[in-house]
XYZ file of N, CA and C in Angstrom:
447
model
N 16.449 -1.931 -7.231
C 15.932 -3.196 -7.377
C 14.513 -3.131 -8.021
N 13.817 -1.828 -7.651
C 12.476 -1.703 -7.793
C 12.498 -1.362 -9.231
N 13.439 -0.736 -9.920
C 13.352 -0.534 -11.603
C 13.414 -1.717 -12.405
N 14.242 -2.897 -12.098
C 14.594 -4.019 -13.009
C 13.061 -4.600 -12.749
N 12.643 -4.865 -11.545
C 11.159 -5.422 -11.428
C 10.322 -4.763 -12.066
N 10.077 -3.325 -12.146
C 9.013 -2.544 -12.934
C 9.156 -3.101 -14.421
N 10.295 -3.018 -15.290
C 10.512 -3.193 -16.430
C 10.198 -4.752 -16.817
N 10.601 -5.540 -15.712
C 10.083 -7.002 -16.254
C 8.666 -7.308 -15.979
N 7.958 -6.655 -15.213
C 6.668 -6.814 -14.806
C 5.822 -6.174 -16.166
N 6.481 -5.051 -16.689
C 5.555 -4.688 -17.614
C 5.869 -5.519 -18.917
N 7.220 -5.822 -19.408
C 7.312 -6.648 -20.456
C 6.584 -7.968 -20.505
N 6.620 -8.415 -19.307
C 5.629 -9.716 -18.945
C 3.947 -9.517 -19.297
N 3.799 -8.399 -18.901
C 2.290 -7.862 -18.986
C 2.018 -7.844 -20.386
N 2.801 -7.228 -21.280
C 2.519 -6.989 -22.467
C 2.810 -8.046 -23.399
N 3.693 -9.236 -22.963
C 3.725 -10.661 -23.540
C 2.376 -11.243 -23.190
N 1.590 -10.981 -21.999
C 0.772 -11.952 -21.850
C -0.688 -11.327 -22.549
N -0.802 -10.008 -22.705
C -1.936 -9.325 -23.460
C -1.656 -9.725 -24.568
N -0.360 -9.646 -25.335
C -0.285 -9.943 -26.725
C -0.947 -11.479 -27.008
N -0.389 -12.315 -25.893
C -0.822 -13.905 -26.125
C -2.272 -14.309 -25.968
N -2.852 -13.661 -24.974
C -4.253 -13.565 -24.621
C -5.052 -12.856 -26.186
N -4.394 -11.626 -26.612
C -5.343 -11.169 -27.776
C -5.080 -12.010 -29.119
N -3.779 -12.756 -29.248
C -3.676 -13.575 -30.276
C -4.699 -14.823 -30.139
N -4.663 -15.115 -28.900
C -5.663 -16.397 -28.676
C -7.074 -16.092 -28.843
N -7.714 -15.067 -28.194
C -9.064 -14.647 -28.119
C -9.435 -13.411 -28.846
N -8.691 -12.705 -29.530
C -9.019 -11.675 -30.194
C -8.446 -10.455 -29.441
N -8.529 -9.242 -30.428
C -7.992 -8.007 -29.697
C -9.093 -7.456 -28.972
N -10.309 -7.272 -29.348
C -11.689 -6.736 -28.749
C -11.911 -7.513 -27.558
N -12.002 -8.882 -27.503
C -12.363 -9.655 -26.414
C -11.344 -9.350 -25.467
N -9.782 -9.336 -25.614
C -8.930 -8.883 -24.554
C -9.253 -7.819 -23.721
N -9.572 -6.902 -24.829
C -9.688 -5.466 -23.926
C -11.033 -5.295 -23.140
N -12.003 -5.935 -23.743
C -13.172 -6.128 -22.857
C -13.046 -7.087 -21.496
N -12.250 -8.089 -21.670
C -11.993 -8.474 -20.547
C -11.199 -7.932 -19.643
N -10.156 -7.016 -19.959
C -9.474 -5.960 -18.890
C -10.553 -5.131 -18.300
N -11.395 -4.369 -19.269
C -12.294 -3.707 -18.704
C -13.237 -4.266 -17.729
N -13.545 -5.430 -18.090
C -14.534 -6.255 -17.076
C -13.786 -6.558 -15.850
N -12.607 -6.844 -15.575
C -12.021 -7.338 -14.487
C -11.488 -5.844 -13.834
N -11.653 -4.625 -14.430
C -11.242 -3.287 -14.034
C -12.616 -2.998 -13.039
N -13.799 -3.252 -13.589
C -15.283 -3.074 -13.088
C -15.121 -3.995 -11.695
N -15.078 -5.299 -11.950
C -15.098 -6.294 -10.715
C -14.315 -5.886 -9.718
N -12.933 -5.446 -10.067
C -12.018 -4.885 -8.957
C -12.390 -3.790 -8.197
N -12.949 -2.763 -9.190
C -13.255 -1.798 -8.465
C -14.295 -1.691 -7.719
N -15.516 -2.822 -7.987
C -16.616 -3.172 -6.907
C -16.219 -3.695 -5.726
N -15.067 -4.608 -6.023
C -14.551 -5.288 -4.705
C -14.006 -4.233 -3.717
N -13.009 -3.397 -4.695
C -12.066 -2.384 -3.634
C -13.222 -1.642 -2.755
N -14.160 -1.103 -3.484
C -15.221 -0.604 -2.544
C -15.850 -1.245 -1.433
N -16.288 -2.377 -1.804
C -17.026 -2.996 -0.644
C -15.642 -3.559 0.345
N -14.549 -3.714 0.264
C -13.873 -4.592 1.049
C -12.985 -3.460 1.551
N -12.773 -2.038 0.993
C -12.555 -0.658 1.770
C -13.423 -0.355 3.182
N -14.666 -0.209 2.624
C -15.683 0.041 3.894
C -15.842 -1.022 4.750
N -15.726 -2.143 4.136
C -15.545 -3.246 5.343
C -14.557 -3.087 6.494
N -13.316 -2.670 5.766
C -12.121 -2.752 6.793
C -12.445 -1.316 7.645
N -12.725 -0.479 6.948
C -13.336 1.000 7.629
C -14.066 0.663 8.683
N -15.235 -0.173 8.613
C -16.158 -0.428 9.880
C -15.537 -1.230 10.614
N -14.577 -2.182 10.344
C -13.921 -3.158 11.473
C -12.751 -2.236 12.248
N -12.179 -1.351 11.501
C -11.312 -0.507 12.346
C -12.012 0.594 13.467
N -13.268 1.094 12.711
C -13.931 1.686 13.849
C -14.416 1.116 14.942
N -14.969 -0.141 14.727
C -15.315 -0.981 15.832
C -14.536 -1.305 16.778
N -13.088 -1.690 16.187
C -12.066 -1.693 17.094
C -11.544 -0.616 18.180
N -11.863 0.725 17.592
C -11.476 1.561 18.360
C -12.784 2.017 19.152
N -14.082 1.541 18.832
C -14.894 1.568 19.807
C -14.593 0.792 21.206
N -14.194 -0.241 20.917
C -13.599 -1.192 21.820
C -12.681 -1.008 22.577
N -12.065 0.098 22.126
C -10.621 0.663 22.584
C -9.352 -0.418 22.300
N -9.668 -0.969 21.316
C -8.405 -1.686 20.717
C -7.765 -0.896 19.467
N -6.414 -1.361 19.176
C -5.585 -0.429 18.288
C -6.190 -1.330 17.235
N -6.395 -0.361 16.037
C -6.792 -1.342 14.592
C -5.486 -1.538 13.815
N -4.501 -2.216 14.471
C -3.492 -2.393 13.563
C -3.497 -3.556 12.404
N -4.295 -4.439 12.817
C -4.525 -5.445 11.471
C -5.169 -4.669 10.821
N -6.404 -3.866 11.089
C -7.214 -3.462 9.882
C -6.232 -2.416 9.130
N -5.500 -1.566 9.869
C -4.323 -0.635 8.773
C -3.606 -1.225 8.095
N -3.088 -2.407 8.473
C -2.370 -3.176 7.139
C -3.124 -3.830 6.116
N -4.275 -4.149 6.660
C -5.508 -4.623 5.483
C -5.719 -3.412 4.663
N -5.872 -2.137 5.324
C -6.025 -0.976 4.187
C -4.841 -0.694 3.567
N -3.905 -0.991 3.885
C -2.640 -0.758 3.212
C -2.502 -1.872 1.780
N -2.910 -3.294 2.304
C -3.015 -3.910 1.240
C -4.056 -3.653 0.121
N -5.031 -3.008 0.643
C -6.194 -2.721 -0.239
C -5.832 -1.777 -1.046
N -5.032 -0.633 -0.643
C -4.321 0.396 -1.489
C -3.982 -0.074 -2.586
N -2.686 -0.936 -2.060
C -1.776 -1.567 -3.164
C -2.705 -2.265 -4.060
N -3.574 -3.102 -3.795
C -4.253 -4.163 -4.795
C -5.296 -2.984 -5.628
N -5.889 -1.621 -5.253
C -6.063 -0.737 -5.913
C -5.381 -0.220 -7.256
N -4.425 0.059 -6.794
C -3.241 0.373 -7.794
C -2.885 -0.663 -8.436
N -3.004 -1.753 -8.301
C -2.487 -2.870 -9.127
C -3.552 -3.039 -10.114
N -4.983 -2.799 -9.603
C -6.137 -3.056 -10.302
C -6.291 -2.173 -11.356
N -5.923 -0.794 -11.256
C -5.702 0.499 -12.154
C -4.624 0.329 -13.400
N -3.774 -0.636 -12.798
C -2.625 -1.169 -14.354
C -3.289 -1.948 -14.973
N -3.336 -1.680 -16.451
C -3.845 -2.516 -17.405
C -3.032 -3.660 -17.457
N -3.619 -5.171 -17.436
C -2.892 -6.371 -17.615
C -3.674 -7.161 -16.346
N -3.249 -8.431 -17.121
C -3.763 -9.812 -16.411
C -3.379 -9.839 -15.191
N -1.605 -9.828 -15.251
C -1.105 -10.434 -13.944
C -1.320 -9.235 -12.826
N -1.065 -8.232 -13.089
C -1.457 -7.085 -12.194
C -2.977 -7.110 -11.454
N -4.111 -7.455 -12.352
C -5.302 -7.534 -12.066
C -5.352 -8.899 -10.973
N -4.781 -10.095 -11.700
C -4.902 -11.187 -10.619
C -4.146 -10.842 -9.340
N -3.043 -10.110 -9.049
C -2.402 -10.019 -8.021
C -3.282 -8.944 -6.985
N -4.069 -8.107 -7.739
C -4.994 -7.162 -7.270
C -6.097 -7.734 -6.769
N -6.735 -8.555 -7.434
C -7.968 -9.356 -6.845
C -7.698 -10.232 -5.706
N -6.154 -10.807 -5.937
C -6.144 -11.792 -5.035
C -5.908 -10.863 -3.334
N -5.154 -9.571 -3.400
C -5.245 -8.595 -2.427
C -6.260 -8.454 -1.838
N -7.805 -8.357 -2.658
C -8.865 -7.464 -2.285
C -9.807 -9.142 -1.544
N -9.294 -10.165 -1.711
C -10.102 -11.360 -0.936
C -9.613 -11.202 0.337
N -10.545 -11.474 1.426
C -10.132 -11.769 2.604
C -8.941 -12.690 3.127
N -9.197 -13.858 2.685
C -8.487 -14.885 2.960
C -7.146 -14.776 2.570
N -6.864 -14.200 1.247
C -5.451 -13.811 0.624
C -4.942 -13.011 1.317
N -5.621 -11.948 1.506
C -5.252 -10.453 2.300
C -4.677 -10.873 3.409
N -5.064 -11.856 4.185
C -4.390 -12.424 5.314
C -3.136 -12.944 5.231
N -3.029 -13.591 4.071
C -1.893 -14.332 3.633
C -0.826 -13.492 3.248
N -0.993 -12.502 2.715
C -0.200 -10.989 2.323
C 0.562 -10.566 3.619
N -0.538 -10.261 4.526
C -0.313 -9.505 5.738
C 0.698 -10.354 6.688
N 0.397 -11.594 6.800
C 1.303 -12.727 7.529
C 2.741 -12.715 6.992
N 2.722 -12.681 5.813
C 4.088 -12.746 4.942
C 4.893 -11.325 5.080
N 4.023 -10.452 5.050
C 4.584 -9.043 5.475
C 5.278 -8.951 7.053
N 4.497 -9.397 7.635
C 4.908 -9.099 9.218
C 6.030 -10.239 9.589
N 6.170 -11.502 9.101
C 7.030 -12.377 9.139
C 8.173 -12.004 8.527
N 8.086 -11.280 7.377
C 9.507 -11.029 6.678
C 10.254 -9.849 7.462
N 9.040 -8.738 7.661
C 9.862 -7.491 8.457
C 9.597 -7.451 9.955
N 9.590 -8.366 10.582
C 9.534 -8.347 12.152
C 10.496 -8.276 12.767
N 11.561 -8.723 12.254
C 13.086 -8.539 12.764
C 13.521 -7.232 12.665
N 13.197 -6.750 11.423
C 13.588 -5.140 11.334
C 12.803 -4.091 12.148
N 11.709 -4.603 12.324
C 10.922 -3.380 13.100
C 11.307 -3.261 14.648
N 11.412 -4.668 15.209
C 11.661 -4.761 16.447
C 13.199 -4.897 17.037
N 14.166 -4.780 16.204
C 15.825 -4.530 16.256
C 16.321 -2.911 16.036
N 15.512 -2.344 15.479
C 16.208 -0.927 15.326
C 16.135 -0.204 16.979
N 17.254 0.709 16.531
C 17.371 1.798 17.828
C 16.293 2.609 17.963
N 15.664 3.126 18.903
C 14.909 4.230 19.118
C 15.234 5.076 19.139
N 15.074 6.236 18.354
C 15.458 7.556 18.523
C 14.228 8.614 18.393
N 14.390 10.029 18.950
C 13.515 10.721 19.196
C 14.311 12.120 18.763
N 13.288 12.773 17.966
C 13.529 14.171 17.608
C 12.736 15.283 17.724
N 12.971 16.096 18.659
C 12.307 17.081 18.727
C 12.787 18.586 18.288
N 11.709 19.285 17.520
C 12.033 20.504 16.622
C 11.414 21.469 17.279
N 11.876 22.559 17.798
C 11.690 24.080 17.963
C 11.996 25.054 17.189
N 11.298 26.171 17.045
C 11.893 27.095 16.202
C 11.332 28.539 16.940
N 12.349 29.334 16.971
C 11.924 30.770 17.265
C 10.645 31.015 16.603
N 9.719 32.066 16.944
C 8.583 32.776 16.385
C 8.765 34.084 16.195
N 10.224 34.569 15.881
C 10.494 36.185 15.780
C 9.960 36.450 14.370
N 9.042 37.494 14.270
C 8.315 37.689 13.207
C 9.517 38.910 12.503
N 10.151 39.357 13.221
C 11.120 40.599 12.500
C 12.092 39.854 11.550
N 12.459 38.677 11.487
C 13.525 38.207 10.606
C 12.707 37.399 9.569
N 13.506 37.405 8.667
C 12.733 36.712 7.180
C 13.082 35.358 7.205
N 12.730 34.705 6.406
C 12.744 32.788 6.476
C 14.344 32.603 6.386
N 15.211 33.393 5.985
C 16.471 32.880 5.725
C 17.416 33.160 7.210
N 16.798 33.977 7.755
C 17.501 34.135 9.168
C 16.892 33.623 10.368
N 15.920 32.553 10.126
C 15.308 31.999 11.383
C 16.392 30.949 11.946
N 16.323 30.911 13.070
C 17.290 29.645 13.533
C 16.214 28.728 13.686
N 16.659 27.443 13.605
C 15.757 26.262 14.045
C 16.601 25.637 15.227
N 16.139 25.261 16.259
C 16.817 24.409 17.390
C 16.204 23.271 17.483
N 17.177 22.299 17.813
C 16.483 21.117 17.913
C 17.144 19.922 18.932
N 16.859 19.008 19.435
C 17.422 18.180 20.533
C 17.135 16.751 19.865
N 18.500 15.866 19.970
C 18.077 14.523 19.391
C 18.871 13.880 20.532
N 17.870 12.765 20.931
C 18.479 11.310 21.755
C 18.263 10.339 21.036
N 19.391 9.422 21.290
C 19.334 7.955 20.643
C 19.570 7.089 21.602
N 18.732 6.143 21.747
C 18.607 5.038 23.224
C 19.658 3.949 22.656
């Protein structure tokens, strides 16, 4: 599923870059891509530090910084999209860096995946290994226990 999406996005980015380059010129298109990258990197740094401060504040108040962690994931994905040259990925990346649209993305992710997260069976895996230094790595025995509720 991801490979066709990657190919389609790449072809769409090339088409948009060629169309914009035809309309405003090649040099202007390259400069516009570079300018959006600089604006995006500035916003990425600013929003990343702001989210880190909010997470630290939540931990100091004894709260779990779950929302801040999700914001950090969206900011990370937005940064990757901003590193990819193109106008569509830059637009999506910039939207991920704006606080109001970032909350929208987080709400969509949570509503889409809430059923999956809360209906899976819980399982625990504990791994123990013997620390016998006389045996080589091939001869080490790994013992483990597995419970499924």
